Amino acid sequence: MATKNLSEYNVEKVPDASNMIFGIVVAEWNPEITGALLDGCVSTLERHGALPENIHVKTVPGSFELIYGAHQMTLNDGYDAVIILGSVIRGETPHFDYICQGVTAGIARLNATSNIPVVYGLLTTENMQQAQDRAGGRLGNKGDECAVVAIKMAKF
């Protein structure tokens, strides 16, 4: 369980993003969560100078498809970083484990093989309350954190 607010960070340590272009791939599944993650991500990118026209958002049906979407964005030149945003909430079947492991492995593989960073913004929670807590609730917004990571990695 997260013990800190995901939206807290040292603003002075975040590079200027005004000349950066970002791709964001968002899963449509659990839209109340992924929409909040997207809002946090975009507002944080803009707060650090990213221009709205340099933030390109694409949607995919579910979290497993985030891998394909991110891969396509890494193939299209011009992005300084790609961010994936999704939410998988444990259910009664092993589906949760397969999706979480598959997305994690797929994004790790993209990071090892592509020329631009792919930032992992997949919430993997036990229940809806935990997801809400991390998508703008009491633990902040993972979307904010992903935006900061993307800016720092793009500068890397």
Tab-separated table of N, CA and C in Angstrom:
chain	number	residue	atom	x	y	z
A	1	MET	N	0.833	-1.181	0.000
A	1	MET	CA	0.000	0.000	0.000
A	1	MET	C	0.878	1.245	0.000
A	2	ALA	N	0.527	2.203	-0.807
A	2	ALA	CA	1.277	3.445	-0.870
A	2	ALA	C	1.214	4.146	0.474
A	3	THR	N	2.347	4.668	0.896
A	3	THR	CA	2.390	5.354	2.183
A	3	THR	C	2.588	6.845	2.016
A	4	LYS	N	2.705	7.328	0.794
A	4	LYS	CA	2.880	8.755	0.563
A	4	LYS	C	1.886	9.231	-0.483
A	5	ASN	N	1.737	10.528	-0.533
A	5	ASN	CA	0.847	11.129	-1.515
A	5	ASN	C	1.545	11.100	-2.876
A	6	LEU	N	0.925	10.471	-3.855
A	6	LEU	CA	1.516	10.322	-5.182
A	6	LEU	C	1.656	11.649	-5.911
A	7	SER	N	0.991	12.672	-5.437
A	7	SER	CA	1.024	13.982	-6.085
A	7	SER	C	2.051	14.928	-5.463
A	8	GLU	N	2.772	14.473	-4.443
A	8	GLU	CA	3.768	15.319	-3.798
A	8	GLU	C	5.140	15.080	-4.410
A	9	TYR	N	5.809	16.165	-4.804
A	9	TYR	CA	7.150	16.079	-5.363
A	9	TYR	C	7.794	17.452	-5.286
A	10	ASN	N	9.102	17.474	-5.455
A	10	ASN	CA	9.845	18.724	-5.431
A	10	ASN	C	9.749	19.376	-6.804
A	11	VAL	N	8.970	20.432	-6.909
A	11	VAL	CA	8.726	21.115	-8.178
A	11	VAL	C	10.030	21.619	-8.798
A	12	GLU	N	10.959	22.035	-7.962
A	12	GLU	CA	12.222	22.597	-8.452
A	12	GLU	C	13.085	21.560	-9.172
A	13	LYS	N	12.848	20.298	-8.939
A	13	LYS	CA	13.642	19.247	-9.567
A	13	LYS	C	13.031	18.716	-10.861
A	14	VAL	N	11.959	19.352	-11.327
A	14	VAL	CA	11.310	18.920	-12.562
A	14	VAL	C	11.745	19.845	-13.689
A	15	PRO	N	12.344	19.286	-14.755
A	15	PRO	CA	12.777	20.123	-15.883
A	15	PRO	C	11.600	20.808	-16.582
A	16	ASP	N	11.922	21.823	-17.335
A	16	ASP	CA	10.926	22.522	-18.150
A	16	ASP	C	10.481	21.595	-19.282
A	17	ALA	N	9.191	21.475	-19.492
A	17	ALA	CA	8.652	20.573	-20.517
A	17	ALA	C	8.133	21.311	-21.739
A	18	SER	N	8.447	22.586	-21.871
A	18	SER	CA	7.849	23.391	-22.944
A	18	SER	C	8.251	22.951	-24.345
A	19	ASN	N	9.373	22.270	-24.486
A	19	ASN	CA	9.798	21.798	-25.806
A	19	ASN	C	9.639	20.288	-25.970
A	20	MET	N	8.848	19.691	-25.111
A	20	MET	CA	8.671	18.241	-25.131
A	20	MET	C	7.311	17.860	-25.702
A	21	ILE	N	7.268	16.669	-26.308
A	21	ILE	CA	6.027	16.123	-26.862
A	21	ILE	C	5.760	14.781	-26.178
A	22	PHE	N	4.545	14.614	-25.698
A	22	PHE	CA	4.185	13.427	-24.940
A	22	PHE	C	3.052	12.661	-25.602
A	23	GLY	N	3.167	11.345	-25.587
A	23	GLY	CA	2.080	10.464	-25.983
A	23	GLY	C	1.509	9.831	-24.728
A	24	ILE	N	0.206	9.789	-24.636
A	24	ILE	CA	-0.454	9.145	-23.496
A	24	ILE	C	-1.438	8.122	-24.051
A	25	VAL	N	-1.337	6.890	-23.567
A	25	VAL	CA	-2.268	5.836	-23.945
A	25	VAL	C	-3.094	5.498	-22.710
A	26	VAL	N	-4.405	5.595	-22.836
A	26	VAL	CA	-5.313	5.416	-21.696
A	26	VAL	C	-6.282	4.278	-21.967
A	27	ALA	N	-6.410	3.384	-20.997
A	27	ALA	CA	-7.386	2.302	-21.105
A	27	ALA	C	-8.786	2.830	-20.824
A	28	GLU	N	-9.753	2.364	-21.614
A	28	GLU	CA	-11.153	2.755	-21.423
A	28	GLU	C	-11.809	2.017	-20.259
A	29	TRP	N	-11.237	0.885	-19.851
A	29	TRP	CA	-11.803	0.088	-18.764
A	29	TRP	C	-11.645	0.869	-17.461
A	30	ASN	N	-12.634	0.836	-16.584
A	30	ASN	CA	-12.662	1.616	-15.345
A	30	ASN	C	-12.497	3.107	-15.647
A	31	PRO	N	-13.368	3.667	-16.489
A	31	PRO	CA	-13.187	5.038	-16.974
A	31	PRO	C	-13.203	6.111	-15.886
A	32	GLU	N	-13.902	5.873	-14.786
A	32	GLU	CA	-13.892	6.876	-13.719
A	32	GLU	C	-12.507	6.996	-13.091
A	33	ILE	N	-11.753	5.913	-13.131
A	33	ILE	CA	-10.386	5.926	-12.597
A	33	ILE	C	-9.416	6.429	-13.654
A	34	THR	N	-9.477	5.845	-14.849
A	34	THR	CA	-8.510	6.245	-15.881
A	34	THR	C	-8.724	7.692	-16.329
A	35	GLY	N	-9.951	8.165	-16.298
A	35	GLY	CA	-10.213	9.564	-16.620
A	35	GLY	C	-9.572	10.503	-15.608
A	36	ALA	N	-9.659	10.134	-14.334
A	36	ALA	CA	-9.022	10.946	-13.285
A	36	ALA	C	-7.503	10.900	-13.408
A	37	LEU	N	-6.957	9.736	-13.742
A	37	LEU	CA	-5.506	9.635	-13.955
A	37	LEU	C	-5.074	10.530	-15.113
A	38	LEU	N	-5.843	10.495	-16.194
A	38	LEU	CA	-5.533	11.317	-17.362
A	38	LEU	C	-5.595	12.803	-17.016
A	39	ASP	N	-6.624	13.221	-16.310
A	39	ASP	CA	-6.745	14.630	-15.921
A	39	ASP	C	-5.530	15.076	-15.116
A	40	GLY	N	-5.130	14.260	-14.151
A	40	GLY	CA	-3.962	14.591	-13.333
A	40	GLY	C	-2.696	14.656	-14.156
A	41	CYS	N	-2.528	13.711	-15.046
A	41	CYS	CA	-1.342	13.642	-15.887
A	41	CYS	C	-1.231	14.875	-16.784
A	42	VAL	N	-2.297	15.176	-17.489
A	42	VAL	CA	-2.279	16.311	-18.424
A	42	VAL	C	-2.060	17.620	-17.683
A	43	SER	N	-2.751	17.812	-16.576
A	43	SER	CA	-2.601	19.083	-15.858
A	43	SER	C	-1.189	19.243	-15.305
A	44	THR	N	-0.565	18.159	-14.886
A	44	THR	CA	0.807	18.238	-14.382
A	44	THR	C	1.792	18.507	-15.516
A	45	LEU	N	1.599	17.868	-16.669
A	45	LEU	CA	2.458	18.167	-17.821
A	45	LEU	C	2.360	19.646	-18.185
A	46	GLU	N	1.138	20.155	-18.244
A	46	GLU	CA	0.938	21.563	-18.598
A	46	GLU	C	1.512	22.492	-17.530
A	47	ARG	N	1.391	22.122	-16.274
A	47	ARG	CA	1.932	22.938	-15.182
A	47	ARG	C	3.443	23.110	-15.328
A	48	HIS	N	4.088	22.124	-15.935
A	48	HIS	CA	5.538	22.181	-16.123
A	48	HIS	C	5.930	22.644	-17.520
A	49	GLY	N	4.988	23.237	-18.239
A	49	GLY	CA	5.300	23.907	-19.493
A	49	GLY	C	4.898	23.200	-20.765
A	50	ALA	N	4.456	21.949	-20.695
A	50	ALA	CA	4.049	21.249	-21.917
A	50	ALA	C	2.862	21.968	-22.552
A	51	LEU	N	2.939	22.166	-23.836
A	51	LEU	CA	1.857	22.819	-24.557
A	51	LEU	C	0.736	21.813	-24.824
A	52	PRO	N	-0.524	22.227	-24.726
A	52	PRO	CA	-1.632	21.292	-24.968
A	52	PRO	C	-1.525	20.567	-26.311
A	53	GLU	N	-1.066	21.261	-27.353
A	53	GLU	CA	-0.947	20.619	-28.673
A	53	GLU	C	0.198	19.611	-28.741
A	54	ASN	N	1.039	19.562	-27.707
A	54	ASN	CA	2.134	18.601	-27.648
A	54	ASN	C	1.841	17.433	-26.707
A	55	ILE	N	0.583	17.307	-26.337
A	55	ILE	CA	0.140	16.183	-25.509
A	55	ILE	C	-0.900	15.417	-26.319
A	56	HIS	N	-0.521	14.243	-26.798
A	56	HIS	CA	-1.372	13.452	-27.689
A	56	HIS	C	-1.930	12.252	-26.932
A	57	VAL	N	-3.248	12.175	-26.847
A	57	VAL	CA	-3.913	11.122	-26.082
A	57	VAL	C	-4.629	10.160	-27.025
A	58	LYS	N	-4.390	8.879	-26.817
A	58	LYS	CA	-5.085	7.814	-27.542
A	58	LYS	C	-5.682	6.861	-26.516
A	59	THR	N	-6.819	6.279	-26.863
A	59	THR	CA	-7.437	5.310	-25.963
A	59	THR	C	-7.369	3.910	-26.553
A	60	VAL	N	-7.351	2.940	-25.658
A	60	VAL	CA	-7.418	1.525	-26.014
A	60	VAL	C	-8.506	0.897	-25.139
A	61	PRO	N	-9.084	-0.226	-25.571
A	61	PRO	CA	-10.213	-0.795	-24.829
A	61	PRO	C	-9.890	-1.183	-23.385
A	62	GLY	N	-8.775	-1.848	-23.165
A	62	GLY	CA	-8.449	-2.325	-21.823
A	62	GLY	C	-6.977	-2.180	-21.517
A	63	SER	N	-6.597	-2.615	-20.332
A	63	SER	CA	-5.210	-2.442	-19.892
A	63	SER	C	-4.218	-3.278	-20.688
A	64	PHE	N	-4.607	-4.473	-21.109
A	64	PHE	CA	-3.662	-5.300	-21.869
A	64	PHE	C	-3.280	-4.623	-23.188
A	65	GLU	N	-4.203	-3.880	-23.758
A	65	GLU	CA	-3.953	-3.201	-25.033
A	65	GLU	C	-3.047	-1.978	-24.885
A	66	LEU	N	-2.755	-1.593	-23.652
A	66	LEU	CA	-1.814	-0.485	-23.429
A	66	LEU	C	-0.450	-0.785	-24.042
A	67	ILE	N	-0.065	-2.049	-24.043
A	67	ILE	CA	1.229	-2.437	-24.603
A	67	ILE	C	1.273	-2.106	-26.094
A	68	TYR	N	0.273	-2.520	-26.825
A	68	TYR	CA	0.218	-2.243	-28.263
A	68	TYR	C	0.185	-0.737	-28.523
A	69	GLY	N	-0.664	-0.033	-27.799
A	69	GLY	CA	-0.774	1.409	-27.993
A	69	GLY	C	0.543	2.113	-27.736
A	70	ALA	N	1.206	1.761	-26.646
A	70	ALA	CA	2.502	2.370	-26.332
A	70	ALA	C	3.533	2.015	-27.389
A	71	HIS	N	3.523	0.769	-27.834
A	71	HIS	CA	4.475	0.351	-28.872
A	71	HIS	C	4.283	1.167	-30.147
A	72	GLN	N	3.042	1.357	-30.557
A	72	GLN	CA	2.780	2.153	-31.758
A	72	GLN	C	3.293	3.577	-31.596
A	73	MET	N	3.122	4.137	-30.407
A	73	MET	CA	3.623	5.496	-30.179
A	73	MET	C	5.144	5.555	-30.199
A	74	THR	N	5.800	4.499	-29.731
A	74	THR	CA	7.272	4.514	-29.776
A	74	THR	C	7.787	4.401	-31.205
A	75	LEU	N	6.981	3.841	-32.104
A	75	LEU	CA	7.402	3.692	-33.493
A	75	LEU	C	7.239	4.985	-34.288
A	76	ASN	N	6.326	5.824	-33.854
A	76	ASN	CA	6.075	7.085	-34.547
A	76	ASN	C	6.959	8.159	-33.949
A	77	ASP	N	7.962	8.576	-34.702
A	77	ASP	CA	8.927	9.550	-34.211
A	77	ASP	C	8.251	10.823	-33.730
A	78	GLY	N	8.878	11.454	-32.796
A	78	GLY	CA	8.407	12.749	-32.338
A	78	GLY	C	8.085	12.810	-30.866
A	79	TYR	N	7.815	11.683	-30.224
A	79	TYR	CA	7.503	11.720	-28.792
A	79	TYR	C	8.792	11.698	-27.977
A	80	ASP	N	8.812	12.496	-26.935
A	80	ASP	CA	9.931	12.479	-25.993
A	80	ASP	C	9.715	11.431	-24.909
A	81	ALA	N	8.459	11.100	-24.640
A	81	ALA	CA	8.101	10.052	-23.683
A	81	ALA	C	6.662	9.627	-23.963
A	82	VAL	N	6.367	8.390	-23.612
A	82	VAL	CA	5.013	7.840	-23.712
A	82	VAL	C	4.601	7.417	-22.305
A	83	ILE	N	3.363	7.694	-21.963
A	83	ILE	CA	2.817	7.357	-20.647
A	83	ILE	C	1.632	6.420	-20.855
A	84	ILE	N	1.591	5.323	-20.107
A	84	ILE	CA	0.410	4.460	-20.137
A	84	ILE	C	-0.374	4.666	-18.845
A	85	LEU	N	-1.697	4.713	-18.969
A	85	LEU	CA	-2.569	4.882	-17.807
A	85	LEU	C	-3.684	3.844	-17.859
A	86	GLY	N	-3.799	3.060	-16.804
A	86	GLY	CA	-4.837	2.049	-16.747
A	86	GLY	C	-5.148	1.687	-15.306
A	87	SER	N	-6.176	0.869	-15.139
A	87	SER	CA	-6.588	0.442	-13.806
A	87	SER	C	-7.118	-0.984	-13.883
A	88	VAL	N	-6.485	-1.852	-13.106
A	88	VAL	CA	-6.951	-3.231	-12.998
A	88	VAL	C	-7.299	-3.470	-11.535
A	89	ILE	N	-8.533	-3.897	-11.297
A	89	ILE	CA	-9.007	-4.127	-9.940
A	89	ILE	C	-9.261	-5.624	-9.774
A	90	ARG	N	-8.701	-6.188	-8.714
A	90	ARG	CA	-8.797	-7.640	-8.494
A	90	ARG	C	-10.249	-8.086	-8.459
A	91	GLY	N	-10.507	-9.194	-9.107
A	91	GLY	CA	-11.843	-9.794	-9.094
A	91	GLY	C	-11.768	-11.188	-8.506
A	92	GLU	N	-12.669	-12.042	-8.944
A	92	GLU	CA	-12.763	-13.388	-8.389
A	92	GLU	C	-11.977	-14.427	-9.179
A	93	THR	N	-11.364	-14.033	-10.295
A	93	THR	CA	-10.645	-14.984	-11.133
A	93	THR	C	-9.179	-14.555	-11.250
A	94	PRO	N	-8.327	-15.423	-11.792
A	94	PRO	CA	-6.913	-15.070	-11.954
A	94	PRO	C	-6.652	-14.057	-13.078
A	95	HIS	N	-7.701	-13.578	-13.733
A	95	HIS	CA	-7.566	-12.597	-14.811
A	95	HIS	C	-6.687	-11.410	-14.383
A	96	PHE	N	-6.900	-10.925	-13.168
A	96	PHE	CA	-6.126	-9.812	-12.608
A	96	PHE	C	-4.627	-10.091	-12.706
A	97	ASP	N	-4.218	-11.264	-12.258
A	97	ASP	CA	-2.791	-11.614	-12.245
A	97	ASP	C	-2.214	-11.663	-13.656
A	98	TYR	N	-2.944	-12.260	-14.576
A	98	TYR	CA	-2.447	-12.364	-15.950
A	98	TYR	C	-2.311	-10.999	-16.607
A	99	ILE	N	-3.305	-10.153	-16.435
A	99	ILE	CA	-3.263	-8.821	-17.041
A	99	ILE	C	-2.125	-8.003	-16.432
A	100	CYS	N	-2.041	-7.967	-15.118
A	100	CYS	CA	-0.997	-7.172	-14.459
A	100	CYS	C	0.402	-7.641	-14.850
A	101	GLN	N	0.612	-8.945	-14.839
A	101	GLN	CA	1.926	-9.479	-15.215
A	101	GLN	C	2.230	-9.212	-16.680
A	102	GLY	N	1.225	-9.389	-17.549
A	102	GLY	CA	1.441	-9.179	-18.975
A	102	GLY	C	1.764	-7.738	-19.308
A	103	VAL	N	1.018	-6.809	-18.727
A	103	VAL	CA	1.272	-5.385	-19.002
A	103	VAL	C	2.634	-4.986	-18.448
A	104	THR	N	2.949	-5.429	-17.254
A	104	THR	CA	4.240	-5.089	-16.655
A	104	THR	C	5.386	-5.604	-17.520
A	105	ALA	N	5.299	-6.843	-17.954
A	105	ALA	CA	6.357	-7.411	-18.796
A	105	ALA	C	6.427	-6.696	-20.144
A	106	GLY	N	5.272	-6.390	-20.722
A	106	GLY	CA	5.251	-5.714	-22.018
A	106	GLY	C	5.846	-4.322	-21.966
A	107	ILE	N	5.525	-3.569	-20.937
A	107	ILE	CA	6.063	-2.215	-20.811
A	107	ILE	C	7.563	-2.276	-20.481
A	108	ALA	N	7.965	-3.226	-19.669
A	108	ALA	CA	9.400	-3.390	-19.383
A	108	ALA	C	10.165	-3.697	-20.667
A	109	ARG	N	9.604	-4.552	-21.506
A	109	ARG	CA	10.244	-4.892	-22.780
A	109	ARG	C	10.345	-3.664	-23.680
A	110	LEU	N	9.295	-2.859	-23.727
A	110	LEU	CA	9.346	-1.633	-24.527
A	110	LEU	C	10.435	-0.693	-24.025
A	111	ASN	N	10.567	-0.577	-22.719
A	111	ASN	CA	11.597	0.298	-22.164
A	111	ASN	C	12.997	-0.193	-22.478
A	112	ALA	N	13.148	-1.489	-22.585
A	112	ALA	CA	14.468	-2.051	-22.879
A	112	ALA	C	14.819	-1.989	-24.364
A	113	THR	N	13.808	-1.834	-25.215
A	113	THR	CA	14.074	-1.942	-26.654
A	113	THR	C	13.779	-0.695	-27.468
A	114	SER	N	13.050	0.260	-26.909
A	114	SER	CA	12.722	1.450	-27.698
A	114	SER	C	13.664	2.595	-27.340
A	115	ASN	N	13.636	3.612	-28.162
A	115	ASN	CA	14.527	4.755	-27.970
A	115	ASN	C	13.938	5.853	-27.108
A	116	ILE	N	12.705	5.688	-26.675
A	116	ILE	CA	12.088	6.679	-25.797
A	116	ILE	C	11.497	5.974	-24.578
A	117	PRO	N	11.428	6.668	-23.451
A	117	PRO	CA	10.891	6.033	-22.245
A	117	PRO	C	9.386	5.832	-22.316
A	118	VAL	N	8.950	4.725	-21.740
A	118	VAL	CA	7.529	4.432	-21.596
A	118	VAL	C	7.259	4.361	-20.094
A	119	VAL	N	6.435	5.263	-19.608
A	119	VAL	CA	6.180	5.391	-18.177
A	119	VAL	C	4.977	4.534	-17.795
A	120	TYR	N	5.152	3.757	-16.745
A	120	TYR	CA	4.173	2.782	-16.275
A	120	TYR	C	3.183	3.443	-15.317
A	121	GLY	N	1.953	3.607	-15.754
A	121	GLY	CA	0.912	4.196	-14.926
A	121	GLY	C	-0.289	3.277	-14.787
A	122	LEU	N	-0.032	2.012	-14.503
A	122	LEU	CA	-1.112	1.038	-14.335
A	122	LEU	C	-1.386	0.859	-12.850
A	123	LEU	N	-2.576	1.239	-12.415
A	123	LEU	CA	-2.972	0.962	-11.039
A	123	LEU	C	-3.377	-0.498	-10.939
A	124	THR	N	-2.848	-1.196	-9.956
A	124	THR	CA	-3.178	-2.601	-9.721
A	124	THR	C	-3.660	-2.691	-8.275
A	125	THR	N	-4.966	-2.655	-8.086
A	125	THR	CA	-5.509	-2.544	-6.738
A	125	THR	C	-6.438	-3.699	-6.393
A	126	GLU	N	-6.646	-3.856	-5.110
A	126	GLU	CA	-7.516	-4.917	-4.605
A	126	GLU	C	-8.992	-4.570	-4.750
A	127	ASN	N	-9.308	-3.271	-4.746
A	127	ASN	CA	-10.712	-2.875	-4.793
A	127	ASN	C	-10.839	-1.461	-5.359
A	128	MET	N	-12.068	-1.057	-5.610
A	128	MET	CA	-12.334	0.255	-6.197
A	128	MET	C	-11.871	1.387	-5.284
A	129	GLN	N	-12.032	1.239	-3.988
A	129	GLN	CA	-11.626	2.299	-3.062
A	129	GLN	C	-10.130	2.575	-3.168
A	130	GLN	N	-9.315	1.529	-3.259
A	130	GLN	CA	-7.881	1.723	-3.409
A	130	GLN	C	-7.566	2.454	-4.713
A	131	ALA	N	-8.278	2.128	-5.769
A	131	ALA	CA	-8.071	2.810	-7.048
A	131	ALA	C	-8.449	4.286	-6.926
A	132	GLN	N	-9.579	4.569	-6.307
A	132	GLN	CA	-10.015	5.960	-6.130
A	132	GLN	C	-9.024	6.748	-5.275
A	133	ASP	N	-8.480	6.099	-4.242
A	133	ASP	CA	-7.499	6.759	-3.384
A	133	ASP	C	-6.256	7.188	-4.163
A	134	ARG	N	-5.936	6.471	-5.250
A	134	ARG	CA	-4.731	6.731	-6.033
A	134	ARG	C	-5.009	7.482	-7.334
A	135	ALA	N	-6.253	7.818	-7.561
A	135	ALA	CA	-6.650	8.548	-8.775
A	135	ALA	C	-7.302	9.876	-8.382
A	136	GLY	N	-6.632	10.594	-7.496
A	136	GLY	CA	-7.121	11.885	-7.060
A	136	GLY	C	-7.715	11.883	-5.670
A	137	GLY	N	-7.663	10.749	-4.998
A	137	GLY	CA	-8.199	10.650	-3.642
A	137	GLY	C	-7.156	10.940	-2.584
A	138	ARG	N	-7.282	10.280	-1.452
A	138	ARG	CA	-6.456	10.599	-0.286
A	138	ARG	C	-4.960	10.341	-0.482
A	139	LEU	N	-4.603	9.528	-1.472
A	139	LEU	CA	-3.184	9.266	-1.739
A	139	LEU	C	-2.674	10.018	-2.961
A	140	GLY	N	-3.425	10.998	-3.422
A	140	GLY	CA	-2.992	11.794	-4.562
A	140	GLY	C	-3.415	11.165	-5.876
A	141	ASN	N	-2.648	11.443	-6.916
A	141	ASN	CA	-3.004	10.990	-8.256
A	141	ASN	C	-1.772	10.419	-8.955
A	142	LYS	N	-1.833	9.146	-9.264
A	142	LYS	CA	-0.739	8.475	-9.973
A	142	LYS	C	-0.472	9.150	-11.314
A	143	GLY	N	-1.479	9.778	-11.898
A	143	GLY	CA	-1.288	10.514	-13.149
A	143	GLY	C	-0.299	11.654	-12.986
A	144	ASP	N	-0.356	12.354	-11.851
A	144	ASP	CA	0.615	13.415	-11.558
A	144	ASP	C	2.021	12.831	-11.532
A	145	GLU	N	2.165	11.744	-10.803
A	145	GLU	CA	3.468	11.097	-10.660
A	145	GLU	C	4.014	10.663	-12.020
A	146	CYS	N	3.161	10.084	-12.849
A	146	CYS	CA	3.595	9.631	-14.173
A	146	CYS	C	4.057	10.796	-15.041
A	147	ALA	N	3.379	11.927	-14.947
A	147	ALA	CA	3.773	13.106	-15.722
A	147	ALA	C	5.166	13.575	-15.311
A	148	VAL	N	5.417	13.635	-14.024
A	148	VAL	CA	6.730	14.061	-13.534
A	148	VAL	C	7.811	13.085	-13.984
A	149	VAL	N	7.530	11.795	-13.873
A	149	VAL	CA	8.488	10.778	-14.319
A	149	VAL	C	8.762	10.930	-15.818
A	150	ALA	N	7.719	11.146	-16.605
A	150	ALA	CA	7.880	11.294	-18.057
A	150	ALA	C	8.765	12.494	-18.392
A	151	ILE	N	8.545	13.615	-17.718
A	151	ILE	CA	9.364	14.806	-17.973
A	151	ILE	C	10.822	14.523	-17.623
A	152	LYS	N	11.051	13.934	-16.470
A	152	LYS	CA	12.423	13.641	-16.044
A	152	LYS	C	13.095	12.636	-16.975
A	153	MET	N	12.359	11.624	-17.391
A	153	MET	CA	12.943	10.615	-18.277
A	153	MET	C	13.170	11.168	-19.678
A	154	ALA	N	12.302	12.048	-20.143
A	154	ALA	CA	12.506	12.672	-21.448
A	154	ALA	C	13.784	13.509	-21.425
A	155	LYS	N	14.057	14.144	-20.316
A	155	LYS	CA	15.260	14.961	-20.161
A	155	LYS	C	16.497	14.084	-20.013
A	156	PHE	N	16.343	12.869	-19.533
A	156	PHE	CA	17.454	11.938	-19.307
A	156	PHE	C	18.268	11.740	-20.567
